[in-house]
Coordinates of C-alpha atoms in Angstrom, one line a residue:
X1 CA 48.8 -37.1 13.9
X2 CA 46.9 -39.8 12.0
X3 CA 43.9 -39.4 14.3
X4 CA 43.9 -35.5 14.7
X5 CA 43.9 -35.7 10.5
X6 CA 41.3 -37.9 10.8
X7 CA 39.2 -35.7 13.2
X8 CA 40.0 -33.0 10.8
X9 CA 38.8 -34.0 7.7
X10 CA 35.9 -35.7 9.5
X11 CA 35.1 -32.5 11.0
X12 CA 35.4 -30.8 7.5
X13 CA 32.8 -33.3 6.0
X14 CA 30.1 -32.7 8.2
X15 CA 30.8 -28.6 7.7
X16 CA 30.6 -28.9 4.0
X17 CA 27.4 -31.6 3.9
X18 CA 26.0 -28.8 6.7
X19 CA 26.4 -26.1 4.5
X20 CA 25.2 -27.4 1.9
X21 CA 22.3 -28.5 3.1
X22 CA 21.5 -25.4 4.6
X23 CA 22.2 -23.8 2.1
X24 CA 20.0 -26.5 -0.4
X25 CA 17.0 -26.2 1.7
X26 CA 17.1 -22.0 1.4
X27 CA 16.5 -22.7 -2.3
X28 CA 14.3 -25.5 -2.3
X29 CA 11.9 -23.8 0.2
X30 CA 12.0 -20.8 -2.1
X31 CA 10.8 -23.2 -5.0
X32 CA 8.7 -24.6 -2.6
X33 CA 6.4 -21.6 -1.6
X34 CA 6.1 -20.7 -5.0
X35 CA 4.8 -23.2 -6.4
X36 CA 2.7 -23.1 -3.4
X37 CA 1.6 -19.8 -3.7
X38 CA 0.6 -20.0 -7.4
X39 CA -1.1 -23.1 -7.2
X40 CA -2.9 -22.6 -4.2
X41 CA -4.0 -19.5 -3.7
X42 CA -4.2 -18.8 -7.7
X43 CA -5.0 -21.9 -9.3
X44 CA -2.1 -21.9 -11.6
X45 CA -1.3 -24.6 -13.9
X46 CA 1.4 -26.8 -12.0
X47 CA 3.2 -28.0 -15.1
X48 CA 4.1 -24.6 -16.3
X49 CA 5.8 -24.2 -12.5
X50 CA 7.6 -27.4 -12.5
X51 CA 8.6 -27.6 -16.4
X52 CA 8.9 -24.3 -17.0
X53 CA 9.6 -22.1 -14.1
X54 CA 11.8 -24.1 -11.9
X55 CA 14.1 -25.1 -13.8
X56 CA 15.1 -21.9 -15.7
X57 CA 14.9 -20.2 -12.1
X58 CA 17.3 -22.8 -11.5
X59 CA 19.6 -22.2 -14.1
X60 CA 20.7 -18.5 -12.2
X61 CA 21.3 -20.5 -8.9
X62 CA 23.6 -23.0 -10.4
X63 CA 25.7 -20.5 -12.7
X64 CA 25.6 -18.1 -9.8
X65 CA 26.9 -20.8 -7.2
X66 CA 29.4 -22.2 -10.1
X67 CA 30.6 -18.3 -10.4
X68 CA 31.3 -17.7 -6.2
X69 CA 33.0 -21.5 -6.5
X70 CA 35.5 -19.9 -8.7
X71 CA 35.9 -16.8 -6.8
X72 CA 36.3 -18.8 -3.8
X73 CA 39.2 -20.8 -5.9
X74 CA 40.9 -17.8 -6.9
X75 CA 40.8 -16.1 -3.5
X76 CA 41.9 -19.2 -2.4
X77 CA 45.4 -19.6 -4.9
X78 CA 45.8 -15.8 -4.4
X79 CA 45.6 -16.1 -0.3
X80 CA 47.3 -19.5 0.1
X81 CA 44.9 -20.6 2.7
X82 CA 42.8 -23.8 2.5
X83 CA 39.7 -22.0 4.7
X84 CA 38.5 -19.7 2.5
X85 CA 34.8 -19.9 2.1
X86 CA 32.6 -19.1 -0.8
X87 CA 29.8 -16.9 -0.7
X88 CA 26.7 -18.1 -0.5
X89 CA 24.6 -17.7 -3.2
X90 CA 20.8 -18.5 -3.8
X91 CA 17.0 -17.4 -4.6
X92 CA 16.4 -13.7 -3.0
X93 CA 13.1 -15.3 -0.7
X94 CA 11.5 -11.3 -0.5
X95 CA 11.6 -11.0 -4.0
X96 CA 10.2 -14.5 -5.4
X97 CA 7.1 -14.3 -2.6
X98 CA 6.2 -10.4 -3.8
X99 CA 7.3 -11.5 -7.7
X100 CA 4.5 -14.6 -6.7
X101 CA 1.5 -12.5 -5.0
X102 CA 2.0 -8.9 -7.0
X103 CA 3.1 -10.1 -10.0
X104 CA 2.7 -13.4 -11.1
X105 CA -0.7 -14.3 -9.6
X106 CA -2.5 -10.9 -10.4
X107 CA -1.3 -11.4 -13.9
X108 CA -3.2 -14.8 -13.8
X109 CA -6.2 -13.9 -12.3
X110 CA -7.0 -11.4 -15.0
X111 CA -5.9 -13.0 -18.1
X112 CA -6.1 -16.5 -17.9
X113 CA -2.9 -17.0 -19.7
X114 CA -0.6 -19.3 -17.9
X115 CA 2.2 -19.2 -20.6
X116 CA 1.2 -15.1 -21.0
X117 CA 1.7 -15.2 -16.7
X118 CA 5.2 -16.7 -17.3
X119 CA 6.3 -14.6 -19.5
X120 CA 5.2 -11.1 -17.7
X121 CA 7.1 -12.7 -14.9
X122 CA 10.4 -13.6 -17.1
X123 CA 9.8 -9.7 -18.1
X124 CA 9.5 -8.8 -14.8
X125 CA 13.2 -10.9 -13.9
X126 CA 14.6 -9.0 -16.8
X127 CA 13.8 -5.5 -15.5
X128 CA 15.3 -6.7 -12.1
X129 CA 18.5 -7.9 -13.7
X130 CA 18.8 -4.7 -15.7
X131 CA 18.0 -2.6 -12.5
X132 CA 20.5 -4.2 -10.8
X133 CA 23.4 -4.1 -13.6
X134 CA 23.0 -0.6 -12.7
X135 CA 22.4 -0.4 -9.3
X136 CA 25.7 -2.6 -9.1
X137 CA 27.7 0.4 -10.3
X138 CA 26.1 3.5 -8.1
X139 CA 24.9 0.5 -5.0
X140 CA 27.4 2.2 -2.0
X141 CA 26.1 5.8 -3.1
X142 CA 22.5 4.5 -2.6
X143 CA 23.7 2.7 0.8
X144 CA 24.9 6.1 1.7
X145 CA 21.9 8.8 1.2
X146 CA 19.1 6.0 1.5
X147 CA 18.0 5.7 5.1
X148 CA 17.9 2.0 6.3
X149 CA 14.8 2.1 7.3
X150 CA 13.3 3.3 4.1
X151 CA 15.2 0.4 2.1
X152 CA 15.0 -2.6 5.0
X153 CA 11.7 -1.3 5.8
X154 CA 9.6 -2.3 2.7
X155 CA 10.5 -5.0 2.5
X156 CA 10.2 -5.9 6.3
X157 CA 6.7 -5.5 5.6
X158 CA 6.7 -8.2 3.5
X159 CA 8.7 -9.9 5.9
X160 CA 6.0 -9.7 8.7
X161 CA 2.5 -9.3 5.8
X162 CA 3.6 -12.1 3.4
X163 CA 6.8 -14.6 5.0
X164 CA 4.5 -14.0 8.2
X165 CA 1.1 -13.8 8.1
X166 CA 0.4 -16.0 4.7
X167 CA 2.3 -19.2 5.7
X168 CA 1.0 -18.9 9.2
X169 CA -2.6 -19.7 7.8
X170 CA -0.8 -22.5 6.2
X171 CA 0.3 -23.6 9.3
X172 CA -3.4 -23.3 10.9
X173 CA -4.8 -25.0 7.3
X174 CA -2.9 -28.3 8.5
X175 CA -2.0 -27.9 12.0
X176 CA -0.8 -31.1 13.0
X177 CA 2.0 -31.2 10.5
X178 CA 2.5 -26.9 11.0
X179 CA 2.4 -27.4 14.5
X180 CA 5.4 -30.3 15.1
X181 CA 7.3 -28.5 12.1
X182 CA 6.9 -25.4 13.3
X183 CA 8.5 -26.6 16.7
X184 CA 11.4 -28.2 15.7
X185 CA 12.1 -26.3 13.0
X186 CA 11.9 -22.7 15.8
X187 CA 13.9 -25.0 18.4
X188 CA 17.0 -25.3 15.6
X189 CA 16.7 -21.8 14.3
X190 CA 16.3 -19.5 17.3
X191 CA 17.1 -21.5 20.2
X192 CA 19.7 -24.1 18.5
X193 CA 18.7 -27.0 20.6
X194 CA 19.7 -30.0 19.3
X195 CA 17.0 -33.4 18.9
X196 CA 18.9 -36.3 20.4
X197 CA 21.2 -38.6 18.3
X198 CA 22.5 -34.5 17.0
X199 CA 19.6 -34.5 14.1
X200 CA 18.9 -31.1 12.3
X201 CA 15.6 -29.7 13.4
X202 CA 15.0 -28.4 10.2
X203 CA 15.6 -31.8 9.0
X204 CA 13.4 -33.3 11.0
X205 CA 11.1 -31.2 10.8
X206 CA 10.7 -32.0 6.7
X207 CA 11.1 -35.8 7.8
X208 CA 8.5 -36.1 10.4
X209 CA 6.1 -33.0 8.7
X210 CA 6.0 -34.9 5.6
X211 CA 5.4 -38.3 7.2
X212 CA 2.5 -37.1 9.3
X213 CA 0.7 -35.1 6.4
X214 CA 0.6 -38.2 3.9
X215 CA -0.6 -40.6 7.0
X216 CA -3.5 -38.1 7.6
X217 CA -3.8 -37.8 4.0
X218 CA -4.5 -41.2 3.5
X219 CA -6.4 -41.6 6.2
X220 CA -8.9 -39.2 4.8
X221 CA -8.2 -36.4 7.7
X222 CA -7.1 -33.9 5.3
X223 CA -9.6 -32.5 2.8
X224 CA -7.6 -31.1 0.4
X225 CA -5.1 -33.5 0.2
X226 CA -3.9 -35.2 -3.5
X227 CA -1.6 -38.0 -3.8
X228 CA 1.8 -37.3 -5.2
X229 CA 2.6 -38.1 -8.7
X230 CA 6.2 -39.8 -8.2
X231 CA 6.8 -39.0 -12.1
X232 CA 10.2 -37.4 -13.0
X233 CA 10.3 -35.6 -16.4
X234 CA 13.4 -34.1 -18.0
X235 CA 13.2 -30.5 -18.0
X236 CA 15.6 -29.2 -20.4
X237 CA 15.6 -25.6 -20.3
X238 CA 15.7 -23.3 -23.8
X239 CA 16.7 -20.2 -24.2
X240 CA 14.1 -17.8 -25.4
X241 CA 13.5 -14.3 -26.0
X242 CA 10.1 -14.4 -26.2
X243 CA 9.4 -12.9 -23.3
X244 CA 11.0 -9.5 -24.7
X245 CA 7.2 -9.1 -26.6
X246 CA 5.3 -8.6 -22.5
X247 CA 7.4 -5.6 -21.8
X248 CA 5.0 -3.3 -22.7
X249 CA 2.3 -5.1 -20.8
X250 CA 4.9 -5.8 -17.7
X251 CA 6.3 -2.2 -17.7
X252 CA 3.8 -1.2 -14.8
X253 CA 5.8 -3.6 -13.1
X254 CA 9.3 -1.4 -12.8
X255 CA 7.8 -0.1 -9.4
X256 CA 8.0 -3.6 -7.9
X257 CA 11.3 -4.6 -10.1
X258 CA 13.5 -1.2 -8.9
X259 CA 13.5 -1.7 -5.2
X260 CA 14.1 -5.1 -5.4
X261 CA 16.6 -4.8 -7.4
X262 CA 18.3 -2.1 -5.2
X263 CA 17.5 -4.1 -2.3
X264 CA 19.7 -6.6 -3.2
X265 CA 22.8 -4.7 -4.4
X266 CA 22.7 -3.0 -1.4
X267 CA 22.4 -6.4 0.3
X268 CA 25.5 -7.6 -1.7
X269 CA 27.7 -5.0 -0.2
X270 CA 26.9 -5.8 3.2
X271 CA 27.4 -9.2 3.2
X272 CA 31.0 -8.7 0.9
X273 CA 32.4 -6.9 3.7
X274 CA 30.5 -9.4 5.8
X275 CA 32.7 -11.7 4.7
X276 CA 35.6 -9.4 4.3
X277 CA 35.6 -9.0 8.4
X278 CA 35.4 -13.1 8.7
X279 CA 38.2 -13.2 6.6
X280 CA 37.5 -13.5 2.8
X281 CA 38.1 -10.1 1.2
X282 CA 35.9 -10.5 -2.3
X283 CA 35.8 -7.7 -4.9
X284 CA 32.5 -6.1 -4.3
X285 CA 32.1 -5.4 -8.2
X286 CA 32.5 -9.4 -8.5
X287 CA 30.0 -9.8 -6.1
X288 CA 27.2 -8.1 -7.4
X289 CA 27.2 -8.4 -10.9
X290 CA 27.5 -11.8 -10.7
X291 CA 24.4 -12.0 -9.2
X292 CA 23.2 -9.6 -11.3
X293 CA 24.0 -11.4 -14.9
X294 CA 22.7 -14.1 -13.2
X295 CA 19.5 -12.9 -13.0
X296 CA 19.2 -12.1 -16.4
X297 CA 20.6 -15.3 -17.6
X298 CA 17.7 -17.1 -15.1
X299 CA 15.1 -14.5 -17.5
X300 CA 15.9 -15.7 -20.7
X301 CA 15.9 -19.3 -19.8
X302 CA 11.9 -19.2 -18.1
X303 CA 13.2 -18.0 -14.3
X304 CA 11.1 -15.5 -12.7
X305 CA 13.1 -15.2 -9.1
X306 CA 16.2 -13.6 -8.9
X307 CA 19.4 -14.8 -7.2
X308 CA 21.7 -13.1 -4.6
X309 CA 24.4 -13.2 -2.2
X310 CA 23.0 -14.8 1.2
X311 CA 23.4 -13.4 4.1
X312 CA 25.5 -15.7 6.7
X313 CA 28.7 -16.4 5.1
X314 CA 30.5 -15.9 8.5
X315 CA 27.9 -18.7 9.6
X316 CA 28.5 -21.1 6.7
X317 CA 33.0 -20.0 7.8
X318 CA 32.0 -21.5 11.1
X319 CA 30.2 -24.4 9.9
X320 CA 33.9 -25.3 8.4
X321 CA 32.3 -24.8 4.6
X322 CA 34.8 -24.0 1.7
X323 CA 34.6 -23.6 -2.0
X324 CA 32.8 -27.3 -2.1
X325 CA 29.5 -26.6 -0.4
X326 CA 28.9 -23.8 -3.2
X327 CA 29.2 -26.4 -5.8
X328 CA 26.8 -29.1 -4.6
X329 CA 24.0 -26.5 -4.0
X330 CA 24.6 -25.4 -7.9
X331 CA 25.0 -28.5 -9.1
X332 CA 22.1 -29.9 -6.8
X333 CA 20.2 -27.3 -7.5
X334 CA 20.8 -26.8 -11.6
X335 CA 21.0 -30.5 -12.3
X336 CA 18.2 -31.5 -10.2
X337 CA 15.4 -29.1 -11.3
X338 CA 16.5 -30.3 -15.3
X339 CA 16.1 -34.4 -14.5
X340 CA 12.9 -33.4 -12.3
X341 CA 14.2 -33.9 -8.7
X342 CA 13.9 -30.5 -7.5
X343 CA 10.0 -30.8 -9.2
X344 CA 9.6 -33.9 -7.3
X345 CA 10.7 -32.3 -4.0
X346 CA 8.6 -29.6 -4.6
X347 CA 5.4 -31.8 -5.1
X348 CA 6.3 -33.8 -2.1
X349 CA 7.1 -31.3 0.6
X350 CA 3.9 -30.3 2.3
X351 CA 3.3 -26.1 2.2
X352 CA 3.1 -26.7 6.1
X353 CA 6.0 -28.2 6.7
X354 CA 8.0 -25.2 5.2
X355 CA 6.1 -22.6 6.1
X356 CA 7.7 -21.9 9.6
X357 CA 11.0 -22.0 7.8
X358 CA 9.1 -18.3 6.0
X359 CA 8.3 -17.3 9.0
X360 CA 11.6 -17.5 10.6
X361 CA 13.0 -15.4 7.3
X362 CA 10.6 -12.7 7.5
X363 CA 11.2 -12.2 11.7
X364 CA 14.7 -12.1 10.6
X365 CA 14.1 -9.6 8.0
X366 CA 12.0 -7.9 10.3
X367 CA 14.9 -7.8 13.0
X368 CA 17.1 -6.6 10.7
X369 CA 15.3 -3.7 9.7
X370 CA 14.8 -2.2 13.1
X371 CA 18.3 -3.1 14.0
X372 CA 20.2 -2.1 11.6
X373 CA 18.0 1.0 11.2
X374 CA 18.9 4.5 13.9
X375 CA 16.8 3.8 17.2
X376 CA 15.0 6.9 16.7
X377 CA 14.1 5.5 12.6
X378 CA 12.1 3.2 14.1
X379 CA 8.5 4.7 13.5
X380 CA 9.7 5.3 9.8
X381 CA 10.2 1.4 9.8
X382 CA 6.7 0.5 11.4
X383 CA 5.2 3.2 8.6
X384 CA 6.7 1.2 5.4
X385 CA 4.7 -1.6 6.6
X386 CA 1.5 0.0 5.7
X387 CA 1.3 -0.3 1.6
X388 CA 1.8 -4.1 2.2
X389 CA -0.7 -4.2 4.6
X390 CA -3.2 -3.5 1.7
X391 CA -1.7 -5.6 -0.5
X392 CA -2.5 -8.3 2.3
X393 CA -5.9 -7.6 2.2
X394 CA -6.3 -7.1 -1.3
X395 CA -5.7 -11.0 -1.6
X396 CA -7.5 -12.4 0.4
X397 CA -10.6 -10.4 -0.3
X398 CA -9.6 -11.4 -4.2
X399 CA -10.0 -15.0 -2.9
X400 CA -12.7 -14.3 -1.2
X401 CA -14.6 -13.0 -3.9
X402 CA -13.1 -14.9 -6.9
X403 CA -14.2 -17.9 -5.2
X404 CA -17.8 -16.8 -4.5
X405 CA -17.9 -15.3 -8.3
X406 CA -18.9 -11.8 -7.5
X407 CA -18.2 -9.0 -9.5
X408 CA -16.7 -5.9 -8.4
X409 CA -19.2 -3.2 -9.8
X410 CA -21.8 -5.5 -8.1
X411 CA -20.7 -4.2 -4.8
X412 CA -22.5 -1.4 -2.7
X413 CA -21.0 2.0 -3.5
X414 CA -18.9 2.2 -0.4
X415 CA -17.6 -1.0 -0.6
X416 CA -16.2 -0.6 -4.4
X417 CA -15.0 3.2 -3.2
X418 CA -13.3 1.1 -0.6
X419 CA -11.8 -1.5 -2.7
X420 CA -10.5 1.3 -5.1
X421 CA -8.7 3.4 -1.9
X422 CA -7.3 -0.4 -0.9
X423 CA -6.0 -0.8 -4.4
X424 CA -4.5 2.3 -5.1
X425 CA -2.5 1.7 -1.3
X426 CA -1.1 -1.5 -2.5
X427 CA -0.3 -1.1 -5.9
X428 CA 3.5 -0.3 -6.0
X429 CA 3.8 -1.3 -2.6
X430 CA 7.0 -1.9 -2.1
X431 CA 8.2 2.0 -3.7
X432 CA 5.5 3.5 -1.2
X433 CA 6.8 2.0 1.5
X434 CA 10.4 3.0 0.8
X435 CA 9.5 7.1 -0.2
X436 CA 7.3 6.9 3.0
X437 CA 10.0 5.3 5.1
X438 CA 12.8 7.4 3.9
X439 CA 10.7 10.4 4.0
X440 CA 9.7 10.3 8.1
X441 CA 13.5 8.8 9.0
X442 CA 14.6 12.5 7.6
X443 CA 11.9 14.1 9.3
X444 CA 12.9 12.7 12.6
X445 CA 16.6 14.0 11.7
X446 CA 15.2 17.3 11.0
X447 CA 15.9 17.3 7.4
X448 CA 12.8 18.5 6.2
X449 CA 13.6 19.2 2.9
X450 CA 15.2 15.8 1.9
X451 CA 11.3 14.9 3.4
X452 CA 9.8 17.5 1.7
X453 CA 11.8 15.6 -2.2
X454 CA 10.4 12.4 -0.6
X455 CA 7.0 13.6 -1.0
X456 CA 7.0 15.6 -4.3
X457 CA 8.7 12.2 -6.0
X458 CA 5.9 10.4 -4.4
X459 CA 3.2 12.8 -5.6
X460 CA 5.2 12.9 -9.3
X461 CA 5.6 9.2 -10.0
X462 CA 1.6 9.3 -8.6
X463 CA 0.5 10.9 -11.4
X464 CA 1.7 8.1 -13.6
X465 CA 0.5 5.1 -11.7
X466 CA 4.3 4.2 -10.8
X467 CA 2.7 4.1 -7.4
X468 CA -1.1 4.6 -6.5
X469 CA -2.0 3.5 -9.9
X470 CA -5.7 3.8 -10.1
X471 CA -6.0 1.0 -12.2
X472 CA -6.6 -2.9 -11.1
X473 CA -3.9 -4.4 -12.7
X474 CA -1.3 -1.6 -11.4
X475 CA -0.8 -0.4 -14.7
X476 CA 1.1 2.8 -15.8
X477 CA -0.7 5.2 -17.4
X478 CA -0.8 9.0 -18.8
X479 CA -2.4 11.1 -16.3
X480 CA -4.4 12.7 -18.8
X481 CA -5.8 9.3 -20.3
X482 CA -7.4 8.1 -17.3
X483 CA -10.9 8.6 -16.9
X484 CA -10.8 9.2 -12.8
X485 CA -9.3 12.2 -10.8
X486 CA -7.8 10.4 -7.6
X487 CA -4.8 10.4 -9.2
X488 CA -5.0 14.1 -9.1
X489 CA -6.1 14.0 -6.0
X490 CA -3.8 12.3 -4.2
X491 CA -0.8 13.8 -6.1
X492 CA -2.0 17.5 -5.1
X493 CA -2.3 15.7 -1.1
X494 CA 1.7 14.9 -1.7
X495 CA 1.9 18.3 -3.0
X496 CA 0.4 20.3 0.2
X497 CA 2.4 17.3 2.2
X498 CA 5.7 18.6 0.9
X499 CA 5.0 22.4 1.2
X500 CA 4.1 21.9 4.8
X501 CA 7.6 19.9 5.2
X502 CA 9.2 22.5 3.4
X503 CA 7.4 26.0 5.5
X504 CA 9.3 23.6 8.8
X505 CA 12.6 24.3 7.4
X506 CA 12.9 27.5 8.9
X507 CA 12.4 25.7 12.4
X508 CA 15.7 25.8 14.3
X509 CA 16.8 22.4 15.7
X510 CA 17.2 23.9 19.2
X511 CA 13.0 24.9 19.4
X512 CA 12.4 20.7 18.9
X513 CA 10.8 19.5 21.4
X514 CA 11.6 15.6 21.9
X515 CA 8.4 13.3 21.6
X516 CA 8.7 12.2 25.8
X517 CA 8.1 15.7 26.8
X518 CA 4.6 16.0 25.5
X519 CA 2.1 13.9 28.0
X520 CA 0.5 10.6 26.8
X521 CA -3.2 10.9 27.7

């Protein structure tokens, strides 16, 4: 008996340190990339991330994880059972990489404000949270009438565009460290091999990755390469409302803040009766605005990601993981980013090392969309990719020619005709993709008229610059105050799109003919 107690609580240590660290490493990659992102490919100011940004982004994780503890607890006084396990709750990865490269970073580029940057993004958490105090209320009706694959799809592009593509040229940057990361880190996630002596491949992975990029470093093999600074500051929070002053300027912003924070309502209630089917039978309600008041605590503290419920809490139930793991990642997280660990973790993990751990998310986001998603939805899928596709591009080619100092209106005709199309495509990107997703999944169901409202909203909200805004920085506008007609334009294209949808409703079901029937030349 002794012994088989023994094995027992032995076997529940290793669940609960497993869990947590999975759970740990989710969040610290998050932090990780972003910094990354806005550093790297922006130039930002790194003390603003790590003082600033981190730890009030922090702040939601560890009140959110401190909030499901005590669910967990309850459940777990009401149930009488010992293995009831918390829901997992952490940074929503989508979110924080398009809050990084649409909002955060575009911001930057044009005003040179780091402190105006953060607090367009704090504005931008706001709007999220607020979305989603709403969303929480109306979130199964929107599950309901939404097709999948115009919610999962959007951001599935992101998925494959920026968790895919972006930390793949990271990857290729330093290839040495991407390369052995990215192989044990695929061999733990998708094929769960184990390394011998039972290591975590994701642990080794940041072990070994980091090793190998500061030997190279210091041998002089990597280019770009800075020595860490070791320092650890405290980072003490304030509350501030600020922020509140951008929300005129960040307004243009409510395209990108509504479908993420839909997204992640509509997340919530799957993975509440996710867990309800392994066992734990949470309030939905309790769920969600948890993590929605968390999000707009993390705002007026300096966050600018939101939190949300993980998906995997049937995963974490196996592990053996309770209330406990929960509380370390909150604690770890919350108390970390004030004294300046999580800062320091973030300094030190190479962008390299982490980035197949983004790739993996985004193929599982991917996945998920098609899967989850009617077989016969799965062109409406593959077309919510598009928008992000030009959002892609639009970054790059703003590297490309930030770095090489050239001026937009210095461009041959075509070119800045070009660059105007590409940036009326990707601004409200994630919104396109959802209206156009949604709109060809009830075309392919022969509901023509639901696609027909899909593309009169989109040729409405057009006019405004709610999507397709003409301008640069993706700003709303009057349709009447803006100097150029393609606003016009493209809203009278949705306009003839949705009366040809509409003159189809008259088409019996019986005269469609299925797509195999007609030849493939």
């Amino acid at each position: 008996m002794t012994q088989a107690a023994g094995g027992t609580k032995h076997s529940m240590f290793w669940g609960e340190t497993t869990a947590f660290l999975a759970l740990f490493l989710d969040n610290a990659g998050v932090l990780i990339f972003l910094n990354a992102i806005l550093v790297f490919t922006f130039n930002f100011p790194v003390d603003i991330i790590l003082t600033r940004m981190i730890p009030g982004t922090a702040i939601g994780v560890l009140a959110g994880d401190l909030i499901y503890t005590w669910l967990a607890i309850r459940l777990k006084r009401k149930t009488g059972r010992e293995d009831v396990t918390a829901m997992p709750l952490g940074l929503d990865t989508p979110s924080t990489i398009g809050i990084a490269y649409a909002v955060l970073g575009p911001t930057y580029v044009i005003t040179r404000d780091p402190i105006l940057t953060w607090h367009v993004g704090m504005a931008t958490l706001f709007m999220i949270g607020v979305v989603k105090v709403f969303t929480s209320f109306c979130g199964g009706w929107i599950q309901r009438n939404v097709p999948t694959a115009g919610l999962l799809g959007s951001i599935a592009g992101i998925g494959l565009m920026l968790l895919g593509f972006l930390p793949l040229v990271e990857i290729m940057n330093e290839v040495i460290v991407g390369m052995v990361a990215l192989g044990l880190i695929f061999a733990a996630l998708f094929s769960k091999l184990q390394l011998p002596g039972r290591i975590h491949g994701v642990l080794a992975a940041v072990f070994f990755g980091t090793v190998i990029h500061f030997a190279l470093g210091w041998s002089g093999y990597l280019p770009e390469y800075h020595a860490p600074s070791l320092e650890m500051h405290l980072c003490l929070p304030l509350f501030s409302i600020d922020f509140l002053k951008t929300l005129p300027q960040s307004i243009h912003y409510l395209p990108i803040a509504i479908p993420f924070g839909i997204l992640t309502i509509v997340g919530g209630i799957n993975n509440t009766e996710s867990a309800r089917l392994a066992g734990d039978d949470y309030r939905p309600q309790d769920i969600l605005l948890t993590e929605a008041a968390t999000s707009l605590i993390s705002a007026f503290f300096g966050g600018v990601a939101q939190t949300t419920p993980y998906i995997g809490h049937p995963a974490y139930k196996k592990m053996g993981a309770t209330w406990r793991y929960t509380l370390l990642t909150g604690l770890a997280v919350g108390i970390g980013s004030v004294v300046g660990l999580m800062s320091l973790f973030v300094g030190l993990i190479p962008r390299a090392v982490i980035a197949p751990i983004f790739i993996f998310i985004g193929f599982e986001i991917i996945r998920q969309a098609y899967s989850e998603s009617p077989p016969a939805h799965s062109p409406a899928v593959s077309l919510s990719f598009l928008p992000v596709i030009a959002s892609l591009v639009l970054i790059i080619l703003g590297q490309f020619l930030g770095a090489a100092n050239i001026a937009l209106d210095k461009l041959p005709l075509r070119l800045q005709h070009l660059h105007q199309t590409l940036t009326m495509l990707a601004n409200g990107f994630i919104l396109t993709g959802l209206l156009w997703g949604s709109m060809l999944a009830f075309l392919i169901d022969h509901r023509a008229r639901l696609a027909a409202l899909c593309a009169a909203v989109c040729g409405l909200l057009t006019l405004f610059g709610i999507i397709h805004s003409v301008m640069p920085t993706g700003e709303l506008y009057l349709p009447w105050r803006v100097a150029s007609n393609a606003h016009y334009m493209l809203a009278l294209a949705y306009l003839a799109l949705a009366g040809i949808l509409l003159i189809l409703t008259g088409r019996p079901d019986k005269e469609h003919r299925p797509v195999e029937n007609f030849p493939i030349r």
